[in-house]
PDB file of C-alpha atoms in Angstrom:
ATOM      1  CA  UNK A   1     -16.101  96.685 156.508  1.00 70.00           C
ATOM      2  CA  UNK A   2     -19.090  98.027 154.538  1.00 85.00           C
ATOM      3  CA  UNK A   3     -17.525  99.737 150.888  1.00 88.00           C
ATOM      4  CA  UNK A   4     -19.712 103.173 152.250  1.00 91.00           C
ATOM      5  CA  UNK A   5     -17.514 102.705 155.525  1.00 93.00           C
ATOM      6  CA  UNK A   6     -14.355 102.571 153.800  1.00 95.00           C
ATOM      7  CA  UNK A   7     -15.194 104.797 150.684  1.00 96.00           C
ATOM      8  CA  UNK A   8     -15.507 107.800 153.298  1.00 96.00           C
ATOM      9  CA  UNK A   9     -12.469 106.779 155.004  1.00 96.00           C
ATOM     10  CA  UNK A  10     -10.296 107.416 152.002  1.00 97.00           C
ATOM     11  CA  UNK A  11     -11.739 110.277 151.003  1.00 97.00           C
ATOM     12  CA  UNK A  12     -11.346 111.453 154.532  1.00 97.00           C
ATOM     13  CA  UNK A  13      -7.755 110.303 154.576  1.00 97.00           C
ATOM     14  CA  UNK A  14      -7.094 111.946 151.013  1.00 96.00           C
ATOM     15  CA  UNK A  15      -8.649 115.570 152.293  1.00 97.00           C
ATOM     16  CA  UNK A  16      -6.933 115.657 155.141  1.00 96.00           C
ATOM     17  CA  UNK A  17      -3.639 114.792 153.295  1.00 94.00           C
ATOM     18  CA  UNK A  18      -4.519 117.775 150.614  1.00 93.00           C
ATOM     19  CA  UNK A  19      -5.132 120.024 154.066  1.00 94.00           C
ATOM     20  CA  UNK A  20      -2.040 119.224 155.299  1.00 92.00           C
ATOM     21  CA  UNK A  21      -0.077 119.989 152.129  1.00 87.00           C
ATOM     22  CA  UNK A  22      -2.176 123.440 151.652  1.00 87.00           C
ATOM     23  CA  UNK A  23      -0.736 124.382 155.358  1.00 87.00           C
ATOM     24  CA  UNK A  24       2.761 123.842 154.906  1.00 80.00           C
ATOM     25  CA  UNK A  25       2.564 126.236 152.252  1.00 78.00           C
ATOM     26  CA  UNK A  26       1.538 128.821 155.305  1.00 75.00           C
ATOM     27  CA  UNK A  27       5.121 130.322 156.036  1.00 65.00           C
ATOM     28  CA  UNK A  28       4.455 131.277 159.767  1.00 62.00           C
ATOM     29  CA  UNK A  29       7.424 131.722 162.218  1.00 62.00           C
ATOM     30  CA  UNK A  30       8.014 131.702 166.261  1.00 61.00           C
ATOM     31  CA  UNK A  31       4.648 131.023 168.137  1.00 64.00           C
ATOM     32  CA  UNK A  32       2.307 130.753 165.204  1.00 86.00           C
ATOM     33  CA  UNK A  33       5.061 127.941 163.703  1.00 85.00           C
ATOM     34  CA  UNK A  34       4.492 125.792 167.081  1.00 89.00           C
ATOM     35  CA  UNK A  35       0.526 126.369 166.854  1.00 91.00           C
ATOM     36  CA  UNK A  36       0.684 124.994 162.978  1.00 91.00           C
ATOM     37  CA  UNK A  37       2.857 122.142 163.900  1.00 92.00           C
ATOM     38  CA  UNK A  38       0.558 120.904 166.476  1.00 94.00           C
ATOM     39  CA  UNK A  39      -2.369 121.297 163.692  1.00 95.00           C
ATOM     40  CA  UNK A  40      -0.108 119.083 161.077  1.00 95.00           C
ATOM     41  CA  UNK A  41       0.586 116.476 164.240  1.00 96.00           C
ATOM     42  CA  UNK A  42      -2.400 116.415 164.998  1.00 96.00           C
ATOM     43  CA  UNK A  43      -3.745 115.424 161.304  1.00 97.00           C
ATOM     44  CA  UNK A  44      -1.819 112.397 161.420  1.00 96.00           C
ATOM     45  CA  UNK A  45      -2.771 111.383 164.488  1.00 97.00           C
ATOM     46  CA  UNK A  46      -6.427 111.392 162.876  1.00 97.00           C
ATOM     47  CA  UNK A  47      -5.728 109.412 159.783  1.00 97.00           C
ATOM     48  CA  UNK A  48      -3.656 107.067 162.018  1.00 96.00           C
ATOM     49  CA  UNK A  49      -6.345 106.792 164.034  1.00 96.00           C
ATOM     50  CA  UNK A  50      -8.837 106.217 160.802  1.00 97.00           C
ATOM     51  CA  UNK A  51      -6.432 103.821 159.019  1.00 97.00           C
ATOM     52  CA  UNK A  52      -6.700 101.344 162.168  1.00 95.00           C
ATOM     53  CA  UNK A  53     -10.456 101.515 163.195  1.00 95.00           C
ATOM     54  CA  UNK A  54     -11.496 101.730 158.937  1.00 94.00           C
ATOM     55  CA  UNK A  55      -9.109  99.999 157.262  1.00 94.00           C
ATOM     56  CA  UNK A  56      -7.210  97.417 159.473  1.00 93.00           C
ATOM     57  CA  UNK A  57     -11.281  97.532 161.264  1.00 91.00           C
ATOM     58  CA  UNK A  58     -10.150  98.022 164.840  1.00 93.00           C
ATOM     59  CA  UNK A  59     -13.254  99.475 165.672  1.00 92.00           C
ATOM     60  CA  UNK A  60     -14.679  96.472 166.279  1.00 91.00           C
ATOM     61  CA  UNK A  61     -12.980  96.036 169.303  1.00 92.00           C
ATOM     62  CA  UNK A  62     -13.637  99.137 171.798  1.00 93.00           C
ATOM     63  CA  UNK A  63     -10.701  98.007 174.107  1.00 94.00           C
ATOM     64  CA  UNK A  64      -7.883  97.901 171.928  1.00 93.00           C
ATOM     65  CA  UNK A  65      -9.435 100.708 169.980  1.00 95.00           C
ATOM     66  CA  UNK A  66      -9.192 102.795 173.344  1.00 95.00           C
ATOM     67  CA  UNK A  67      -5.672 101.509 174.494  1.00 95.00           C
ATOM     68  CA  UNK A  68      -4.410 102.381 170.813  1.00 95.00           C
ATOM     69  CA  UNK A  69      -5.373 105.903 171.312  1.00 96.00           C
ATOM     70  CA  UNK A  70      -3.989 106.192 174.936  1.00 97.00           C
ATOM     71  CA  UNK A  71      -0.949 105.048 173.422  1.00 95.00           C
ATOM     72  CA  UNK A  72      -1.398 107.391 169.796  1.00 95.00           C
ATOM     73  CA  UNK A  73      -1.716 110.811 172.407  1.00 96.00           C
ATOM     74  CA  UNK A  74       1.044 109.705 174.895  1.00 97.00           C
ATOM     75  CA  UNK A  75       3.160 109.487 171.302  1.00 96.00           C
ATOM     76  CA  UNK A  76       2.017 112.892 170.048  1.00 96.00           C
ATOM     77  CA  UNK A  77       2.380 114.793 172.911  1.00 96.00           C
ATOM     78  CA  UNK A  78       5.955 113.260 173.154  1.00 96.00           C
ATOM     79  CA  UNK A  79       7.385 114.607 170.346  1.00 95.00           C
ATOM     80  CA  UNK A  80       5.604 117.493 170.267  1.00 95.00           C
ATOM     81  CA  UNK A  81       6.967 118.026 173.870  1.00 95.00           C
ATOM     82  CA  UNK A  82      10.549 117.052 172.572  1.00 94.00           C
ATOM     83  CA  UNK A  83       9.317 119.667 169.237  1.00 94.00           C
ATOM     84  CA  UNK A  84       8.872 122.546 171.519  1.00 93.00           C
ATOM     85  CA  UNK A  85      12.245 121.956 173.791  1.00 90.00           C
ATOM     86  CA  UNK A  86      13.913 122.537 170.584  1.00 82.00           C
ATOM     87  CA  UNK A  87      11.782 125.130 168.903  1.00 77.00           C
ATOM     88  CA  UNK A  88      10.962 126.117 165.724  1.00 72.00           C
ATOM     89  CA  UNK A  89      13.165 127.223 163.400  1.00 68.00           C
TER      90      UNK A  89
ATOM     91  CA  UNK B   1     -23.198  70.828 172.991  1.00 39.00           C
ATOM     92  CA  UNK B   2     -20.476  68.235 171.736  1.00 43.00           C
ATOM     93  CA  UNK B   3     -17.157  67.930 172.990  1.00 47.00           C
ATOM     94  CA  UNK B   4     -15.767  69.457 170.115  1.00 47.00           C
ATOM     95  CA  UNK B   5     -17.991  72.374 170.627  1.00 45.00           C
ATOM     96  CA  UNK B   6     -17.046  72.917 174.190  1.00 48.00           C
ATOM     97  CA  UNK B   7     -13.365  72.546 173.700  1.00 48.00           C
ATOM     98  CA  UNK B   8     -13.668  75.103 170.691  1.00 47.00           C
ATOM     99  CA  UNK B   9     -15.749  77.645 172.875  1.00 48.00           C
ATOM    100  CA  UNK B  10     -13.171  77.391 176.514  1.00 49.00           C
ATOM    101  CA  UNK B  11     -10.245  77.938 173.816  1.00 50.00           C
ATOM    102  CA  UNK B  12     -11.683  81.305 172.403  1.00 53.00           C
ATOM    103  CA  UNK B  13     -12.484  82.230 175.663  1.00 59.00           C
ATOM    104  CA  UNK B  14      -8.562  81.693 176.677  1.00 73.00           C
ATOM    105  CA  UNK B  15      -7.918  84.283 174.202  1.00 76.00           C
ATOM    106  CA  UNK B  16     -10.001  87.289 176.300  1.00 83.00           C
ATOM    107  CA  UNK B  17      -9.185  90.750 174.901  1.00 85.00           C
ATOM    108  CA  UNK B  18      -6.348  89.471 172.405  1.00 85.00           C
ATOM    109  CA  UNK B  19      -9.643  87.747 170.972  1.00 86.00           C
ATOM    110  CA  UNK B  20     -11.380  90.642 169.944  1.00 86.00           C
ATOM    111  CA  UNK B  21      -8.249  91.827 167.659  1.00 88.00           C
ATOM    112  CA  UNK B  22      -9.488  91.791 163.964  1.00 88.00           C
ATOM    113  CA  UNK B  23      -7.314  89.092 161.875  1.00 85.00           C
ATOM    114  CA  UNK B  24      -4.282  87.468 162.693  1.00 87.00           C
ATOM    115  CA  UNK B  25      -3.213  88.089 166.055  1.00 90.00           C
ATOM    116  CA  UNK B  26       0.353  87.451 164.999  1.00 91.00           C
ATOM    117  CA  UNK B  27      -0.070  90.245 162.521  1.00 92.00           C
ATOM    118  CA  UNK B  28      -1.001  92.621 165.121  1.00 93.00           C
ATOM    119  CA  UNK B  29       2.079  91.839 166.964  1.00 94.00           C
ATOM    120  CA  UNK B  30       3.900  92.042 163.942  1.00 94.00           C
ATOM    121  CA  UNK B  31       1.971  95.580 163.763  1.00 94.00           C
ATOM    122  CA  UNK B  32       2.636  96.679 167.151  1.00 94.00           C
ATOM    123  CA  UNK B  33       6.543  95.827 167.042  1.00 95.00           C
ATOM    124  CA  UNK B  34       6.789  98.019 163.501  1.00 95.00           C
ATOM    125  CA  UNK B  35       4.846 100.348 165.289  1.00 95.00           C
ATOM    126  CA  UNK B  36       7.091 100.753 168.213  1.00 96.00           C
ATOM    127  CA  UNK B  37      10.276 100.374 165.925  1.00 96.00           C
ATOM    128  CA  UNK B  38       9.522 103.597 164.125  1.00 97.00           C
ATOM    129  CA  UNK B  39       7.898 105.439 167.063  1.00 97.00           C
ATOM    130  CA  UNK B  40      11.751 105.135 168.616  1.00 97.00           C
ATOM    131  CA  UNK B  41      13.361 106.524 165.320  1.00 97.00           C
ATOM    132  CA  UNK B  42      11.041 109.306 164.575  1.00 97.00           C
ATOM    133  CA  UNK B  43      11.295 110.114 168.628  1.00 97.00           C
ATOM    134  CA  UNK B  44      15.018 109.657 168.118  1.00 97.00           C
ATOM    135  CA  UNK B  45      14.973 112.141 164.838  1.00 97.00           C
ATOM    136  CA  UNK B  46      12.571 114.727 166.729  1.00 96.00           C
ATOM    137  CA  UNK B  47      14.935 114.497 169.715  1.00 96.00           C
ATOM    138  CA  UNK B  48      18.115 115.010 167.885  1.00 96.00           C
ATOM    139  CA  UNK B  49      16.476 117.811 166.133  1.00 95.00           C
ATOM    140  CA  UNK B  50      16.027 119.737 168.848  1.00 94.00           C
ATOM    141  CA  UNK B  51      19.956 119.760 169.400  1.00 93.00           C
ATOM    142  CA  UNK B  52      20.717 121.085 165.968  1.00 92.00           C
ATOM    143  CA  UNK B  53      17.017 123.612 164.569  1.00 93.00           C
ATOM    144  CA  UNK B  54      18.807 125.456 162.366  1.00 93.00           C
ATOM    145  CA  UNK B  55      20.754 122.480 160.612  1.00 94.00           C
ATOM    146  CA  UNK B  56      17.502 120.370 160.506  1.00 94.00           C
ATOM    147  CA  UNK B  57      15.798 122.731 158.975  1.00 93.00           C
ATOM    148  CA  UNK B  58      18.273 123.998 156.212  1.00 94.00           C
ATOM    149  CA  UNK B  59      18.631 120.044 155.458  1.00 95.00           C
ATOM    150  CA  UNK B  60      14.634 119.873 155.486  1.00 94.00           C
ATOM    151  CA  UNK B  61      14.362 122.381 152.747  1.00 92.00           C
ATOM    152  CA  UNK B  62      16.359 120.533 150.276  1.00 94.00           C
ATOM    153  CA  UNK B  63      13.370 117.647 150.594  1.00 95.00           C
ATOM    154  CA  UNK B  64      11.264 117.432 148.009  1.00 92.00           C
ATOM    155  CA  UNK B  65       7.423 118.135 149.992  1.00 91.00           C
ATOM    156  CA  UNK B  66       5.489 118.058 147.031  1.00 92.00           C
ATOM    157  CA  UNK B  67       6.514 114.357 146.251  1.00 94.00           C
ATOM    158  CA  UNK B  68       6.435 113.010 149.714  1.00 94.00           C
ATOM    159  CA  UNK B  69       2.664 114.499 149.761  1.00 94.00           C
ATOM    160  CA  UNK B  70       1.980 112.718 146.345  1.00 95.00           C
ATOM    161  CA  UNK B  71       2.907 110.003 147.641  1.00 96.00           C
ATOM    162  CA  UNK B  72       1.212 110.004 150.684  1.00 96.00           C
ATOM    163  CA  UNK B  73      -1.981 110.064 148.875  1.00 96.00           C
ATOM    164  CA  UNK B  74      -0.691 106.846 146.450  1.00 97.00           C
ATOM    165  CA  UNK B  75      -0.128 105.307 149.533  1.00 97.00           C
ATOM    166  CA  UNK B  76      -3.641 105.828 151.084  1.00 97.00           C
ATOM    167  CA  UNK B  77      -5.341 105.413 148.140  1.00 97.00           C
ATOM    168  CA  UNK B  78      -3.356 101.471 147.993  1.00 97.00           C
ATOM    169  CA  UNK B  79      -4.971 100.976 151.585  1.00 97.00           C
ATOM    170  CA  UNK B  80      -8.015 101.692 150.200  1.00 97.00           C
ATOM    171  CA  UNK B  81      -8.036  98.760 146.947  1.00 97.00           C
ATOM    172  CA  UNK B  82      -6.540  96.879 150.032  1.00 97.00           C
ATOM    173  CA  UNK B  83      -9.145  97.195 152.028  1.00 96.00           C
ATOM    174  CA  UNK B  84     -11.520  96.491 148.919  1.00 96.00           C
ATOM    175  CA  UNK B  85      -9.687  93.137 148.321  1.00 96.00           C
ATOM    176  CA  UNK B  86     -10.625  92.038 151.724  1.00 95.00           C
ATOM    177  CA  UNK B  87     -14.169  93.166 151.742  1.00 94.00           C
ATOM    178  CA  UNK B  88     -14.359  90.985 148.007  1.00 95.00           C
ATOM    179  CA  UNK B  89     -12.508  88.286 149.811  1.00 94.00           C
ATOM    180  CA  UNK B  90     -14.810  87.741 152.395  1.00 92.00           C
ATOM    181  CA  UNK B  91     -17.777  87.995 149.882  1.00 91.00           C
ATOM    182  CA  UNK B  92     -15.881  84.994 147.716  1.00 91.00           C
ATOM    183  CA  UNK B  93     -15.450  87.333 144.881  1.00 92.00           C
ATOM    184  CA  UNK B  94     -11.864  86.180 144.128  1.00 92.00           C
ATOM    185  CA  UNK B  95     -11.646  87.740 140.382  1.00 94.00           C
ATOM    186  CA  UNK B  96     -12.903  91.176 142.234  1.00 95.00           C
ATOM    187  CA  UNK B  97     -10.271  90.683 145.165  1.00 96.00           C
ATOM    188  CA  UNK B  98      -7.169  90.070 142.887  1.00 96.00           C
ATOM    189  CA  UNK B  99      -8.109  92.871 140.700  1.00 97.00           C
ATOM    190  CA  UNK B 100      -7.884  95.134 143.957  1.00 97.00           C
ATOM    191  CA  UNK B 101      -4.704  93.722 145.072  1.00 97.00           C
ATOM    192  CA  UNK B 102      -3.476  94.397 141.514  1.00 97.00           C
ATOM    193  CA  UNK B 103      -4.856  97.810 141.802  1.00 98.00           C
ATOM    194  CA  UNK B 104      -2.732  98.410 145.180  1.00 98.00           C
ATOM    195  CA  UNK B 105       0.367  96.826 144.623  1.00 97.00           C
ATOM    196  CA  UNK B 106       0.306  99.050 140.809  1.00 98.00           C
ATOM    197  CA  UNK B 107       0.181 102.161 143.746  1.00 98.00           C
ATOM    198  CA  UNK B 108       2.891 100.512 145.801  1.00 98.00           C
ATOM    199  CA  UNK B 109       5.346 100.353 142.622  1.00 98.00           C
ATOM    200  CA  UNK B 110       4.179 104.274 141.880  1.00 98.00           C
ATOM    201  CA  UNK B 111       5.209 104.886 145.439  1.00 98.00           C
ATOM    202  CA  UNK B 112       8.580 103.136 144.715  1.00 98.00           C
ATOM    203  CA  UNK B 113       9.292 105.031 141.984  1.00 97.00           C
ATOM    204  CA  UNK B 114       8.323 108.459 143.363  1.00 97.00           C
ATOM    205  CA  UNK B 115      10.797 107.574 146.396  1.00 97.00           C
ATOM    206  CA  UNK B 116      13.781 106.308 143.843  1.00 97.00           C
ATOM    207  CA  UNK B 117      13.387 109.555 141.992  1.00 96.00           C
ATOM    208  CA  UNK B 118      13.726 111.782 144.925  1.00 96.00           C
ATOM    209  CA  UNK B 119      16.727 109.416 146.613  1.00 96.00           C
ATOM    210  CA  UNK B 120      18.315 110.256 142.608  1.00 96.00           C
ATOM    211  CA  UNK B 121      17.315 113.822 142.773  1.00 95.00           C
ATOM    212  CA  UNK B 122      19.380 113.742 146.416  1.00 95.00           C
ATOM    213  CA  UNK B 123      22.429 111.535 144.705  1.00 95.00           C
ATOM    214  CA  UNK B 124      22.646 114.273 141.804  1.00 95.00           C
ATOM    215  CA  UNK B 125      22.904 116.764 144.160  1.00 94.00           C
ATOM    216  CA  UNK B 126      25.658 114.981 146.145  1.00 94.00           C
ATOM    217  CA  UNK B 127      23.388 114.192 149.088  1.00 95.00           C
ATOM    218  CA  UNK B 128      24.397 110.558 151.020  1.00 93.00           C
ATOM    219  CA  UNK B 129      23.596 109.009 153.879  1.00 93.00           C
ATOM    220  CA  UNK B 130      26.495 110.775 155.729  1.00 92.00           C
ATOM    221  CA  UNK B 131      26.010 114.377 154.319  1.00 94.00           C
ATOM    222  CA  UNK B 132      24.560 115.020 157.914  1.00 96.00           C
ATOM    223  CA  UNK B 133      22.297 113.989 160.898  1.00 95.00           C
ATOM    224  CA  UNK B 134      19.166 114.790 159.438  1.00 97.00           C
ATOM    225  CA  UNK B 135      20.127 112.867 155.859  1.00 97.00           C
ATOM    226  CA  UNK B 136      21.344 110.004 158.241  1.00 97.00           C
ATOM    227  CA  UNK B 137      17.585 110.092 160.035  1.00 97.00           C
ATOM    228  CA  UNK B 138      16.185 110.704 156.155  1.00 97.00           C
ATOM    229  CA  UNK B 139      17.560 107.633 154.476  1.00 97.00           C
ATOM    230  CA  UNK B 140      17.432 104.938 157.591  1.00 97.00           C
ATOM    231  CA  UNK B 141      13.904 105.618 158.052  1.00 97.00           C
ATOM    232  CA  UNK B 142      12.847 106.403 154.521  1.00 97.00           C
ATOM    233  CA  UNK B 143      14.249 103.576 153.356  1.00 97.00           C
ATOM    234  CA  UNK B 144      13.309 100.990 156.127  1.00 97.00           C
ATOM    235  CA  UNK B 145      10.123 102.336 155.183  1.00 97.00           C
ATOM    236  CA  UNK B 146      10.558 101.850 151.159  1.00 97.00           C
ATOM    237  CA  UNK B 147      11.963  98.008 151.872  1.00 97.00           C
ATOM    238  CA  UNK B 148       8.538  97.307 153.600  1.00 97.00           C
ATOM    239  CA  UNK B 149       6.781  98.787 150.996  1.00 98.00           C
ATOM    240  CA  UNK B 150       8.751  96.119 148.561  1.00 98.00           C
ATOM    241  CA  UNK B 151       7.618  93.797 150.805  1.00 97.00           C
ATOM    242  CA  UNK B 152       4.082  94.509 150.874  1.00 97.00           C
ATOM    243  CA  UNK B 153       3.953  94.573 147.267  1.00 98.00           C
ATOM    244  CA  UNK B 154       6.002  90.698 147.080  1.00 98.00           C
ATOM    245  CA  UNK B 155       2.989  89.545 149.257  1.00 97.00           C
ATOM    246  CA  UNK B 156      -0.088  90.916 147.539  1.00 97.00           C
ATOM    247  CA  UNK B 157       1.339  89.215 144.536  1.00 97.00           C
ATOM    248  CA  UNK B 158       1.879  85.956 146.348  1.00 97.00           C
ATOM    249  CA  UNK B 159      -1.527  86.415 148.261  1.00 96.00           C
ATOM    250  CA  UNK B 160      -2.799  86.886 144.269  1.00 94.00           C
ATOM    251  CA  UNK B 161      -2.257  83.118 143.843  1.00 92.00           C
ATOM    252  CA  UNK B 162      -3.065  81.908 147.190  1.00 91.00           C
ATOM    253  CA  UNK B 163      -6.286  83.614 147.370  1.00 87.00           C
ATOM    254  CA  UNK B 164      -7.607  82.649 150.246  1.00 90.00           C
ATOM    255  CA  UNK B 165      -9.693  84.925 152.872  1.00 92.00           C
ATOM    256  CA  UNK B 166      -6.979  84.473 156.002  1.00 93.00           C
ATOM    257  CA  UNK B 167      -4.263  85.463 153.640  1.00 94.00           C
ATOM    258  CA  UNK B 168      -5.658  88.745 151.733  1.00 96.00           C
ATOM    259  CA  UNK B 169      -6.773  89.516 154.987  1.00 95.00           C
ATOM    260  CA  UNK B 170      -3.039  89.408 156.381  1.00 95.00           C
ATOM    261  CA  UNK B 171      -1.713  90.813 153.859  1.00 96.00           C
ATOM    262  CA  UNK B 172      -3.681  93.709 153.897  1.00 96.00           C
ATOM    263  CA  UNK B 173      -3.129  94.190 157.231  1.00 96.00           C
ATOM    264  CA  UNK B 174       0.831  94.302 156.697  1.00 96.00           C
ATOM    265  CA  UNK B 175       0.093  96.768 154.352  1.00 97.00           C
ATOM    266  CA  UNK B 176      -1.939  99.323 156.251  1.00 96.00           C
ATOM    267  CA  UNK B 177       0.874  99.393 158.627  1.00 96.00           C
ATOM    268  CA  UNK B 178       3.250 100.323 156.027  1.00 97.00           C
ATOM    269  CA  UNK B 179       0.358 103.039 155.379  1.00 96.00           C
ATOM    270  CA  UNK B 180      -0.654 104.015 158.693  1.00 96.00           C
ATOM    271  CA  UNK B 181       3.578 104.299 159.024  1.00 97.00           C
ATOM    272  CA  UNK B 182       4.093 106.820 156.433  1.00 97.00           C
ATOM    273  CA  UNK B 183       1.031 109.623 157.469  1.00 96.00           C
ATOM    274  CA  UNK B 184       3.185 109.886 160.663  1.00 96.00           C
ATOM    275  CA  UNK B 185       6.353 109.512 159.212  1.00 96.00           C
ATOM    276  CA  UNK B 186       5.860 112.264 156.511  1.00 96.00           C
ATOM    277  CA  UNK B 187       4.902 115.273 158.536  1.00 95.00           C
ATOM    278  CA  UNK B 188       7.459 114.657 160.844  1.00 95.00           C
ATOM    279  CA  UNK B 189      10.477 114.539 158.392  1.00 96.00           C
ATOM    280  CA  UNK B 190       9.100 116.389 155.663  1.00 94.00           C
ATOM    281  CA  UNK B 191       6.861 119.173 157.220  1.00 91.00           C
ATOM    282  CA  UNK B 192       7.869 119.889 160.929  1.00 88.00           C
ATOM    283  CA  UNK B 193      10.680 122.680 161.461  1.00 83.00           C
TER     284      UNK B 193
END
């Protein structure tokens, strides 16, 4: 993987962390909790998705890059299906 | 075309998709069984959550975010001089490569110690693994997490001395698991209530 490639991919990785952090600090409650939770969720489903197609270069491979997101969204929705049965606090 | 040849090219065919993984395939399954090993706990954390909000949540507070965020970004940036070590690999720069693995496995021991001062911060405070469900869900995973992290950093230094492409390569690999892991580990026990 090219160092341009995987220079951008950290600093992708480390913004997105930083955004994350910044909106935890958002104290939101009921349905505006839920709608932040699914922002945070769906975060890390981008950096997991950068940290196998940039750094363990899965991109290479359009196949397993598609059947690792098929299987990356049926996780996600999951538990934030199993998030929302229990609700927010 | 020689024998050789042939034989070569009908046994990379066998491999069809499996082929096009990048690396070791046994690393990937190695990958994919880590993967669905801690997809089942943090389903199984998530799920017991939702019998107990109010608990989970209290619990949550006591978590220290601002660490598990630092480290998040130790942890990344360790892919990264991971990911550099294979790129210098491949280019026979072995001085370059083991300087990067250095580089990441100095992050993994930062990680380690941010994670042993919030498990002491929790011990002070009288926090175990049976103070409740949530601390139960906290340490298993957390620390199933922290001994792969120690075992990441055991093989960078062994892959130091047996420099070799194939083996920065899979070592690096093991090790943005252990990465790819924690950014969906930490939101989930950390951040979501």
């Amino acid at each position: 993987m090219a160092l341009r490639t995987l220079t951008q991919a950290w600093i992708t990785l480390v913004v997105l962390s930083v955004v994350t952090t910044g909106l935890t600090l958002v104290s939101e409650h009921g349905t505006s909790r839920k709608l932040l939770i699914a922002v945070i969720l769906a975060i890390a489903a981008v950096k997991a998705r950068i940290i196998l197609t940039r750094y363990l270069n899965l991109s290479q491979s359009p196949f397993w890059t598609r059947v690792f997101d098929i299987i990356g969204t049926v996780f996600f929705a999951l538990l934030y299906g199993i998030y929302l049965v229990g609700g927010a606090a | 075309m020689t024998d050789n040849a042939q034989n070569s090219d009908t046994e990379d065919d066998n491999w069809g998709v499996l082929g096009e993984l990048p690396g070791d395939f046994m690393m990937w399954v190695l990958i994919a069984s880590e993967l669905l090993v801690f997809g089942a706990a943090l389903l199984a954390f998530v799920a017991v959550r939702a019998t107990d909000v109010t608990g989970f949540a209290a619990d949550q507070q006591q978590l220290n975010q601002t660490a598990g965020a630092a480290n998040t970004i130790v942890l990344v940036t360790s892919g990264f001089f991971a990911a550099l070590a294979v790129s210098a690999s491949a280019k026979f720069q072995k001085t370059r490569a083991r300087v990067m693995l250095a580089a990441a496995m100095t992050l993994g021991l930062v990680f380690i110690g941010v994670k042993g001062i919030e498990y002491w911060q929790k011990a002070e405070a009288g926090i175990g693994l049976d103070s409740s469900p949530f601390f139960t869900f906290y340490y298993l995973i957390t620390g199933f997490h922290a001994a792969h992290v120690i075992a990441g950093i055991v093989i960078f230094a062994l892959v130091s001395y047996f420099d070799d492409k194939r083996n920065i390569e899979t070592a690096a690999a093991f090790w943005h698991m252990v990465d790819l892991v924690w950014v969906i580990l930490f939101p989930i026990i950390y951040l979501v209530r």
